[in-house]
Amino acid sequence: MLWALALLLAVRQAAVVLRVPPGEWLSGFHLPSGLAGSLYTNGQFTGTPFAGLVLKPLLGLAAPSLEVAWTCVTLLLVAAVGLVAARALPDPVPRRTALLAAPVLVALMMVSLPVREAALPGQTAVLPVLLVLLAVFRVPSERPSGFLIGLAAALQPALLLFAPLLWLSGRRATARSAAVTFAGATALSWAALPSDSWTYWVQHLAGTGLGGAPDGLANQSVHGALLRLGLSGPGEVLLYVALAAPIVWIGLRRAARYARDGQLLLAVAITGCVAVAVSPTGWRHQLLWVLLAVAGKVGKRAADRPVWPVAVVLAMTLPSDVLLPNLVALAPVRDNVLLLAALAAACAVPFLPRSSPYWREPVPTAYGRPAPARWARVPLLPFWRRVLSRPNLLLELLLIRVGYSLYSHIRAAAPTSRSLAEGNGSQIHGIEKALGIDIEHAVNHAVVNTPWLEAFFNFYYTSFHFVVPLGILAVLYWRRPKDYRWARASLGLATVLALIGFWLYPLAPPRLMPGLGFVDTVHGVQDLANPSYGAMTAISNQYAAMPSLHFGWSLWCGVVIVTLAPKGWQKLLGALHPTITVCAIVATANHWVLDAVGGAVVVGAGFGLVYVLSGPRGDAVPAGVAVPRPRRPERVGAGSAERTRA
């Protein structure tokens, strides 16, 4: 099934590339049409002169056949990288890992940003990665493996850093062969293309500035990051050299240490990350090395092991605005996510050595005995076991941020038909009239005529929607980790159910219903004859009103506080929050009364699903029953006295 998924993703990637018209696709090479002409006339070709020497003859082929062949070969190279890397995992490899590593890695690479960009015409970033992996893991002879690494460096010069790694790890003949091959390929390109070689190596300092502005987001190198920070001139160059030198020193020493430790795949990934980070132009499609760095193990606890792989996968597959909010203060981090991931792998992440007692057996997670659900026919999910310790903080922050970003994107993509939303609004209004609860107009105008009350409800509506739920989650995480998991799961399930409601039932809130006389107290007067609604264009989806998550999340806060707070005044505050919120959403004309009912339904369903799937809230261990503490692994080489004391 995993191989089928990888194949499906490969077909999808091929379809995306092959949709481009042949003429437009061919122009993506940015090479002169004939064998004559300069490679760098338009400044868009980013490859080395040796790469141009290899690619130029291909342009004589027919465009459609070349397009199909290039795409298929690129995807086959990606699959080959996954197969070679999976077989290069350090021993011992569990049977499950051996079976799943290759298809999982291939599938992840197919959706990663580097492969999505590497499938474009003229990009040869996958080939150097495969050449290095073949040289290190599949070619036993010294000189042939050095020849492959030298070819990879001729296509991407920064990969010549693999020669020092080979030298430090004892493969000196391979290092010499790599250096000689690189020098020979470069000399060949100088002899065949002297003008282009001068342009690339001297005028552009190994390609700096080719293919776009060096301070563009596509340049994920230290040099590009400094330029994006506004630095320029000789000072920027000196700072770049001052930063690149220790990165190379630290990264290569770490890579050599892990190579001697038997983690050769991790050593190769670290060296590749160093090469792209210190290169004058480290393009996004060259950062496939970061994904290979998941081969390293980080953390002593079993609960901490997923943090590094999850962070790498998210950074390599999702846009940076999904990982971090669109705030000016976070722009230096958001614009350099891939670079920071490469630097972390190269210089900072404390990968465990194989001699560590936690390499094979990390400190296990303590689970309580499962409490049976009251509905015997609904089995408890095996992965939803009751954990007695708090989860990893970084993993939780990533989960919350990515989850909220996906929620925002899905909510914005929900149907926004004005006629359908206004028709549903009329339907809701009619139901409320029949039930005698159509109080929105009276409440809205009463608040408008009371300025201090209008200001209070406007402030409450715009200020507490996110602050209170996040504050509750933070307190529970720190003080009551078992209840944190229960509360987080119920909130997440309620939000997913609300998204389904937004899709199935787009609804115009009272403030966007023409002819009913509602006043939008928060956003000001709206011109309902204008489809953009003036100030409402800043809101993601004006018709995601049923159910009301403004009230739903506040009700979740109230239930959690009333259930868990130890003091009466705290419970009272918890009950007041959803009460004031429901008044605010009606008074500001942002929701109908039935929207609040819908919010209550999804929150109740969220708590109910958690109850059914994982059992009742509270300690999962009966009173008087001791929970075994996790056993710490023995230290390698410890004497019998130490093992006895442990």
XYZ file of C-alpha atoms in Angstrom:
646
model
C 0.000 0.000 0.000
C 2.842 2.393 0.770
C 4.476 1.658 -2.570
C 1.125 2.260 -4.250
C 0.909 5.617 -2.459
C 4.438 6.515 -3.596
C 3.524 5.577 -7.168
C 0.351 7.664 -6.984
C 2.320 10.683 -5.765
C 4.859 10.176 -8.540
C 2.103 10.073 -11.163
C 0.598 13.228 -9.672
C 3.958 15.012 -9.816
C 4.466 13.886 -13.411
C 0.989 15.144 -14.342
C 1.769 18.566 -12.874
C 4.939 18.855 -14.965
C 3.465 17.424 -18.161
C 0.564 19.901 -18.106
C 3.020 22.617 -19.122
C 2.960 23.220 -22.916
C 6.078 21.727 -24.591
C 7.346 25.081 -25.868
C 6.986 26.736 -22.480
C 8.536 23.713 -20.755
C 11.537 23.751 -23.090
C 12.171 27.424 -22.389
C 12.528 26.492 -18.716
C 16.019 25.184 -19.447
C 17.144 28.797 -20.022
C 19.700 27.537 -22.549
C 20.409 28.778 -26.091
C 18.538 26.798 -28.718
C 21.654 25.808 -30.662
C 25.014 24.444 -29.606
C 26.467 27.913 -30.087
C 25.664 30.808 -27.790
C 26.452 31.636 -24.174
C 24.867 29.680 -21.335
C 24.446 32.784 -19.208
C 23.182 35.330 -21.724
C 19.866 35.842 -19.924
C 21.293 35.130 -16.467
C 18.637 32.487 -15.702
C 20.633 29.273 -16.132
C 22.006 28.315 -12.693
C 24.038 25.210 -13.531
C 27.790 24.944 -13.854
C 29.468 25.160 -17.283
C 29.956 21.379 -17.060
C 26.190 20.949 -16.530
C 25.522 23.187 -19.533
C 27.975 21.139 -21.594
C 25.992 17.993 -20.723
C 22.518 19.506 -21.174
C 23.041 21.419 -24.417
C 22.932 18.357 -26.721
C 19.599 17.305 -25.151
C 17.879 20.352 -26.592
C 18.139 18.834 -30.043
C 15.497 16.267 -29.101
C 11.810 16.866 -29.808
C 10.143 18.838 -27.023
C 7.315 16.411 -26.101
C 9.554 13.350 -25.948
C 12.230 15.239 -24.000
C 9.615 16.502 -21.543
C 8.273 13.013 -20.870
C 11.733 11.452 -20.678
C 13.103 14.173 -18.353
C 10.146 13.886 -15.973
C 10.227 10.092 -15.850
C 13.996 9.961 -15.324
C 13.806 12.554 -12.530
C 11.132 10.580 -10.684
C 13.069 7.343 -11.173
C 16.129 9.040 -9.689
C 14.042 10.057 -6.664
C 12.896 6.444 -6.217
C 16.500 5.260 -6.508
C 17.579 7.745 -3.827
C 14.889 6.364 -1.513
C 15.933 2.748 -2.117
C 19.653 3.387 -1.610
C 19.080 5.540 1.501
C 16.705 2.974 3.050
C 19.313 0.238 2.640
C 21.970 2.481 4.177
C 20.288 2.759 7.588
C 22.702 1.809 10.387
C 22.404 -1.663 11.863
C 20.529 -3.090 13.583
C 17.443 -2.282 11.516
C 14.121 -3.653 12.863
C 12.125 -5.696 10.376
C 9.280 -3.174 10.286
C 11.699 -0.326 9.570
C 13.419 -2.337 6.831
C 10.074 -2.971 5.111
C 8.623 0.517 5.457
C 11.652 2.810 5.165
C 11.979 2.824 1.369
C 8.324 3.465 0.382
C 7.836 6.006 3.174
C 10.977 7.917 2.182
C 10.064 7.852 -1.508
C 6.533 9.098 -0.747
C 7.882 11.909 1.446
C 10.360 12.959 -1.210
C 7.640 13.031 -3.854
C 5.708 15.655 -1.873
C 8.747 17.579 -0.623
C 9.575 21.063 -1.858
C 13.008 20.070 -3.280
C 11.583 17.297 -5.485
C 8.640 19.420 -6.601
C 11.130 22.025 -7.815
C 13.716 19.517 -9.032
C 11.190 18.115 -11.525
C 11.343 21.390 -13.439
C 13.425 21.470 -16.656
C 17.152 21.931 -16.257
C 17.262 21.130 -12.535
C 19.771 18.375 -11.812
C 19.698 18.466 -8.008
C 18.501 14.860 -7.553
C 21.293 13.369 -9.678
C 24.189 14.612 -7.461
C 22.429 13.205 -4.387
C 22.098 9.803 -6.032
C 25.692 9.859 -7.283
C 26.985 10.534 -3.758
C 24.801 7.828 -2.210
C 25.875 5.284 -4.833
C 29.522 6.205 -4.312
C 29.366 5.865 -0.545
C 27.091 2.836 -0.165
C 26.894 0.794 -3.377
C 30.280 1.089 -5.148
C 32.923 -0.920 -3.281
C 36.011 0.274 -5.186
C 37.759 3.460 -4.097
C 38.437 5.137 -7.441
C 35.033 4.522 -9.083
C 33.265 5.869 -5.999
C 35.509 8.942 -6.022
C 34.740 9.392 -9.709
C 30.988 9.525 -8.944
C 31.485 12.074 -6.170
C 33.686 14.169 -8.458
C 30.935 14.165 -11.099
C 28.417 15.247 -8.464
C 30.716 18.130 -7.455
C 31.129 19.110 -11.114
C 27.340 19.546 -11.258
C 27.097 21.182 -7.797
C 30.507 22.523 -6.682
C 29.737 22.738 -2.965
C 29.526 18.923 -2.867
C 33.322 18.878 -3.120
C 33.079 19.055 0.708
C 32.526 15.300 0.583
C 36.235 14.929 -0.230
C 37.283 16.202 3.251
C 34.658 13.925 4.827
C 36.082 10.911 3.008
C 39.586 11.956 3.994
C 38.657 12.320 7.670
C 36.823 8.966 7.685
C 39.850 7.117 6.270
C 38.828 6.801 2.593
C 41.687 8.911 1.281
C 41.961 7.242 -2.130
C 38.284 8.023 -2.740
C 38.819 11.633 -1.664
C 41.772 12.022 -4.050
C 39.808 10.448 -6.905
C 36.879 12.826 -6.245
C 39.147 15.875 -6.303
C 40.881 14.744 -9.503
C 37.557 14.027 -11.245
C 36.154 17.434 -10.253
C 39.297 19.167 -11.494
C 39.198 17.235 -14.770
C 35.499 17.975 -15.432
C 36.011 21.646 -14.628
C 39.073 21.818 -16.869
C 37.088 20.175 -19.673
C 34.361 22.804 -19.352
C 37.014 25.571 -19.358
C 38.473 24.154 -22.565
C 35.072 23.741 -24.271
C 33.348 26.849 -22.877
C 36.025 29.333 -21.759
C 33.771 32.389 -21.844
C 30.973 30.694 -19.909
C 33.457 29.298 -17.391
C 34.861 32.777 -16.816
C 31.329 34.136 -16.349
C 30.345 31.426 -13.865
C 33.501 31.066 -11.770
C 34.922 34.604 -11.826
C 32.245 37.152 -12.652
C 29.510 35.400 -10.649
C 31.683 33.694 -7.998
C 30.424 30.137 -8.521
C 27.021 31.160 -9.803
C 26.043 33.905 -7.361
C 23.264 36.012 -8.845
C 22.389 33.595 -11.634
C 18.799 32.399 -11.850
C 17.373 35.372 -10.006
C 18.229 37.821 -7.271
C 20.624 36.302 -4.705
C 18.441 37.684 -1.904
C 15.352 35.844 -3.205
C 13.606 33.256 -1.050
C 14.734 30.494 -3.419
C 18.344 31.007 -2.254
C 18.341 29.128 1.055
C 22.000 29.674 1.911
C 23.715 31.738 4.587
C 24.680 34.282 1.910
C 21.060 34.613 0.775
C 19.822 34.975 4.365
C 22.285 37.792 5.084
C 21.209 39.606 1.934
C 17.541 39.272 2.965
C 18.411 40.866 6.288
C 19.502 43.987 4.401
C 23.272 43.464 4.590
C 25.373 44.118 1.494
C 28.828 45.044 0.292
C 32.196 43.972 1.715
C 30.812 43.820 5.239
C 28.259 41.208 4.212
C 30.921 39.163 2.405
C 33.203 39.198 5.465
C 30.331 38.176 7.734
C 29.348 35.427 5.305
C 32.896 34.017 5.319
C 33.078 34.348 9.107
C 29.891 32.306 9.467
C 30.604 29.772 6.714
C 34.012 28.780 8.131
C 32.747 27.542 11.532
C 29.726 25.894 9.884
C 32.080 23.872 7.678
C 34.381 23.098 10.600
C 31.636 21.991 12.982
C 29.595 20.178 10.344
C 32.476 18.154 8.907
C 33.762 17.195 12.354
C 30.294 16.011 13.334
C 29.901 14.140 10.059
C 33.259 12.406 10.491
C 32.376 11.446 14.063
C 29.068 9.878 13.010
C 30.777 8.142 10.085
C 33.261 6.509 12.484
C 30.301 5.607 14.703
C 28.713 3.582 11.888
C 26.033 6.149 10.990
C 27.336 6.791 7.494
C 23.960 7.887 6.060
C 23.654 10.546 8.756
C 27.222 11.676 8.044
C 26.411 12.027 4.336
C 23.227 13.991 5.115
C 25.081 16.361 7.459
C 27.775 17.027 4.848
C 25.148 17.716 2.201
C 23.394 20.166 4.526
C 26.695 21.955 5.151
C 27.400 22.134 1.415
C 24.086 23.778 0.576
C 24.184 26.153 3.574
C 27.653 27.578 2.840
C 27.271 27.646 -0.938
C 26.851 31.181 -2.334
C 23.537 30.023 -3.825
C 21.821 27.112 -2.117
C 18.625 26.561 -4.044
C 15.594 24.903 -2.490
C 15.749 22.005 -4.938
C 19.243 21.166 -3.594
C 18.081 20.631 -0.006
C 17.055 16.998 -0.304
C 19.880 16.273 2.146
C 17.783 17.610 5.027
C 15.179 14.904 4.485
C 17.898 12.231 4.672
C 18.919 13.578 8.105
C 15.883 11.861 9.657
C 18.148 8.808 9.808
C 19.587 10.233 13.031
C 18.004 9.485 16.399
C 17.411 12.333 18.836
C 16.233 12.162 22.441
C 16.510 9.745 25.327
C 12.735 9.302 25.761
C 10.587 7.374 23.337
C 8.136 10.292 23.420
C 10.854 12.633 22.102
C 11.927 10.477 19.159
C 9.248 11.733 16.699
C 10.116 15.424 17.214
C 13.050 15.670 14.804
C 11.496 13.579 11.983
C 8.192 15.448 12.258
C 9.906 18.856 12.243
C 11.967 17.912 9.176
C 8.996 16.512 7.264
C 6.880 19.586 8.002
C 9.671 21.974 7.016
C 10.329 20.066 3.785
C 6.731 19.611 2.666
C 4.703 22.608 3.871
C 4.964 26.286 2.905
C 6.684 28.400 5.527
C 3.539 30.465 6.200
C 1.853 27.266 7.410
C 4.610 26.649 9.945
C 4.803 30.216 11.271
C 2.312 33.096 11.486
C 2.592 35.927 8.992
C 4.132 38.392 11.455
C 6.869 40.875 10.607
C 8.922 39.867 13.644
C 8.979 36.238 12.459
C 9.915 37.044 8.851
C 13.672 36.244 9.289
C 12.748 32.787 10.579
C 9.831 32.169 8.214
C 11.856 33.136 5.129
C 14.723 30.802 6.072
C 12.974 27.685 7.372
C 14.816 25.298 5.045
C 18.175 26.932 5.766
C 17.577 26.730 9.517
C 16.645 23.059 9.184
C 19.879 22.405 7.275
C 21.954 24.314 9.845
C 20.264 22.480 12.703
C 21.077 19.112 11.129
C 24.636 20.175 10.357
C 25.655 21.886 13.589
C 23.115 21.714 16.386
C 20.884 18.645 16.656
C 22.388 16.228 19.239
C 22.059 12.941 17.360
C 22.668 9.929 19.567
C 25.785 7.831 18.977
C 25.286 4.094 18.594
C 27.200 3.587 21.841
C 24.485 5.412 23.755
C 22.381 3.197 26.045
C 19.312 4.901 24.576
C 20.140 4.034 20.948
C 18.214 0.752 20.932
C 15.989 1.200 23.970
C 14.884 4.743 24.795
C 13.177 5.475 28.079
C 9.698 4.062 27.409
C 6.506 6.062 27.727
C 4.446 5.263 30.819
C 0.852 4.283 30.021
C -1.994 3.792 32.432
C -4.307 0.828 32.286
C -7.008 1.490 29.690
C -10.392 2.384 31.119
C -13.172 0.622 29.190
C -15.711 2.752 27.358
C -19.323 2.345 28.422
C -20.395 1.456 24.900
C -19.002 -2.060 24.689
C -19.569 -2.334 20.933
C -17.216 0.582 20.191
C -13.623 -0.606 20.681
C -11.050 1.756 22.134
C -8.480 2.827 19.580
C -5.189 1.015 20.299
C -3.066 4.130 19.650
C -5.228 6.286 21.963
C -3.769 4.897 25.144
C -3.789 6.920 28.325
C -0.358 8.532 28.659
C 0.749 9.494 32.147
C 3.437 12.018 31.174
C 3.175 15.323 29.325
C 3.885 15.265 25.586
C 6.909 16.869 24.000
C 6.437 20.651 23.956
C 7.973 21.270 20.525
C 5.836 18.532 18.989
C 2.718 20.036 20.554
C 3.523 23.531 19.298
C 4.064 22.171 15.793
C 0.792 20.250 16.005
C -1.178 23.297 17.183
C 0.329 25.677 14.632
C 0.016 23.368 11.626
C -3.444 22.254 12.720
C -4.676 25.822 13.009
C -3.116 26.794 9.686
C -4.814 23.868 7.929
C -8.062 24.830 9.638
C -7.707 28.389 8.313
C -6.992 27.194 4.776
C -9.899 24.738 4.751
C -12.255 27.327 6.207
C -11.178 29.845 3.555
C -11.710 27.244 0.810
C -15.260 26.382 1.939
C -18.081 27.329 -0.490
C -18.756 31.088 -0.525
C -21.780 31.379 -2.811
C -23.551 34.575 -1.800
C -26.996 33.485 -2.997
C -26.726 30.113 -1.219
C -25.443 31.717 1.996
C -28.201 34.362 2.022
C -30.808 31.684 1.280
C -29.576 29.658 4.255
C -29.603 32.840 6.335
C -33.265 33.417 5.458
C -33.962 29.807 6.379
C -32.306 30.170 9.802
C -34.127 33.467 10.375
C -37.447 31.802 9.542
C -36.797 28.898 11.924
C -35.950 31.307 14.730
C -39.148 33.259 14.097
C -41.152 30.057 14.291
C -39.426 29.183 17.572
C -39.756 32.717 18.958
C -36.018 33.180 19.498
C -35.315 35.785 16.766
C -33.814 38.251 19.254
C -30.766 39.273 17.197
C -32.195 42.533 15.784
C -33.468 43.815 19.129
C -30.242 42.946 20.960
C -28.074 44.404 18.198
C -29.846 47.784 18.189
C -30.035 47.943 21.983
C -26.250 47.539 22.137
C -25.692 50.072 19.320
C -27.673 52.621 21.335
C -25.487 51.966 24.402
C -21.935 53.041 23.444
C -20.113 51.595 26.474
C -21.847 48.229 26.021
C -21.060 48.219 22.295
C -17.382 48.908 23.042
C -17.317 46.115 25.644
C -18.841 43.489 23.351
C -16.633 44.530 20.426
C -13.548 44.171 22.624
C -14.677 40.846 24.025
C -15.514 39.466 20.579
C -12.130 40.362 19.067
C -9.856 39.693 22.054
C -10.674 36.440 23.832
C -11.416 34.006 20.999
C -7.845 32.646 20.826
C -6.277 33.857 24.059
C -8.491 31.916 26.468
C -8.297 28.460 24.763
C -4.521 28.744 24.314
C -4.122 29.875 27.916
C -6.133 26.903 29.169
C -4.093 24.483 27.054
C -0.858 26.004 28.390
C -1.969 25.652 32.033
C -3.148 22.078 31.501
C 0.081 21.150 29.727
C 2.147 22.401 32.645
C -0.020 21.377 35.593
C -2.254 18.483 34.416
C -0.750 16.671 31.404
C -3.264 13.795 31.415
C -6.188 16.212 31.327
C -4.341 18.238 28.671
C -4.533 15.334 26.239
C -8.243 14.844 26.938
C -9.015 18.548 26.460
C -6.841 18.947 23.370
C -8.390 15.945 21.633
C -11.949 17.110 22.319
C -11.180 20.616 21.003
C -9.551 19.225 17.867
C -12.458 16.893 17.086
C -14.992 19.685 17.632
C -13.065 21.922 15.227
C -12.974 19.201 12.550
C -16.736 18.731 12.864
C -17.208 22.492 12.539
C -15.212 22.501 9.295
C -17.635 19.922 7.915
C -20.456 22.269 8.833
C -18.801 25.179 7.010
C -18.557 23.072 3.855
C -22.073 21.668 3.952
C -23.985 24.751 5.100
C -22.528 28.155 4.097
C -24.482 30.738 6.043
C -24.668 34.517 5.883
C -24.516 36.027 9.400
C -27.008 38.740 10.343
C -24.574 41.562 9.475
C -24.409 40.338 5.852
C -28.152 39.836 5.363
C -29.545 42.634 3.124
C -32.773 44.354 4.100
C -32.887 43.230 7.753
C -31.299 46.351 9.248
C -28.471 44.826 11.277
C -25.481 46.964 12.270
C -21.986 45.484 12.069
C -20.530 46.940 15.250
C -17.076 45.356 14.836
C -16.225 46.014 11.176
C -18.307 49.082 10.485
C -20.952 49.792 7.878
C -20.810 47.365 4.944
C -21.886 48.152 1.397
C -23.962 45.024 0.702
C -24.395 46.066 -2.927
C -20.646 45.548 -3.352
C -19.711 41.827 -3.464
C -16.395 42.566 -1.724
C -18.234 44.091 1.273
C -15.540 46.675 1.841
C -13.705 45.883 5.071
C -14.910 42.279 4.998
C -12.382 41.378 2.323
C -9.831 40.979 5.120
C -11.825 38.079 6.612
C -11.067 34.602 5.286
C -14.623 33.375 4.746
C -17.589 35.540 5.684
C -20.019 32.599 5.395
C -18.310 30.164 7.801
C -20.886 30.915 10.484
C -22.663 27.613 11.199
C -21.651 26.320 13.678
C -20.232 29.241 15.645
C -16.734 28.357 16.823
C -16.610 31.671 18.642
C -19.205 30.235 20.988
C -18.077 26.626 20.582
C -14.524 27.280 21.712
C -15.748 29.440 24.595
C -18.116 26.650 25.659
C -15.199 24.207 25.531
C -13.265 26.600 27.799
C -16.188 26.767 30.199
C -16.616 22.998 30.366
C -12.906 22.414 30.960
C -12.670 25.083 33.668
C -15.836 23.996 35.461
C -14.700 20.359 35.333
C -11.101 20.830 36.429
C -10.874 24.084 38.425
C -10.439 23.421 42.147
C -12.111 26.598 43.429
C -15.644 27.907 43.148
C -14.736 31.385 41.875
C -12.688 29.793 39.089
C -15.663 27.652 38.066
C -17.838 30.778 38.076
C -15.436 32.579 35.728
C -15.415 29.514 33.489
C -19.201 29.551 33.265
C -19.301 33.313 32.609
C -16.992 33.124 29.580
C -19.381 31.265 27.208
C -22.292 33.291 28.594
C -20.662 36.606 27.718
C -19.443 35.198 24.385
C -22.935 34.198 23.236
C -24.155 37.699 24.115
C -21.249 39.209 22.162
C -21.763 37.207 18.960
C -25.468 38.115 18.914
C -25.014 41.754 19.932
C -22.375 42.391 17.254
C -24.575 40.743 14.571
C -21.868 38.179 13.787
C -23.996 35.094 14.471
C -27.550 33.861 14.766
C -28.724 32.255 17.983
C -28.886 28.900 16.213
C -25.203 29.273 15.286
C -24.441 29.089 19.003
C -26.600 25.976 19.240
C -24.551 24.473 16.413
C -21.338 25.349 18.251
C -22.633 23.619 21.375
C -23.503 20.526 19.328
C -20.017 20.138 17.808
C -18.321 20.706 21.181
C -20.572 18.132 22.805
C -19.801 15.735 19.965
C -16.080 16.356 20.463
C -16.236 15.454 24.144
C -18.462 12.495 23.323
C -16.105 11.093 20.695
C -13.161 11.304 23.076
C -15.232 9.497 25.706
C -16.257 6.751 23.303
C -12.826 6.262 21.758
C -10.563 6.550 24.788
C -12.805 5.995 27.791
C -13.884 8.343 30.586
C -11.748 11.250 31.703
C -9.600 10.963 34.791
C -6.898 8.639 35.968
C -6.826 5.521 33.847
C -5.452 3.568 36.801
C -7.837 2.299 39.470
C -7.241 3.559 42.988
C -4.629 1.564 44.839
C -3.048 0.085 41.713
C 0.596 1.051 41.224
C 1.776 2.025 37.782
C 5.210 0.582 36.906
C 7.803 3.287 36.347
C 9.683 3.137 33.042
C 12.978 1.339 33.327
C 16.028 3.293 32.226
C 18.346 1.419 29.859
C 21.592 0.133 31.260
C 24.736 1.979 30.332
C 26.964 0.203 27.858
C 29.946 -1.323 29.616
C 28.559 -0.782 33.119
C 29.779 -3.260 35.694
C 27.611 -5.714 37.583
C 27.569 -3.483 40.671
C 26.197 -0.580 38.637
C 23.557 -2.818 37.044
C 22.557 -4.046 40.505
C 22.175 -0.494 41.800
C 20.154 0.484 38.679
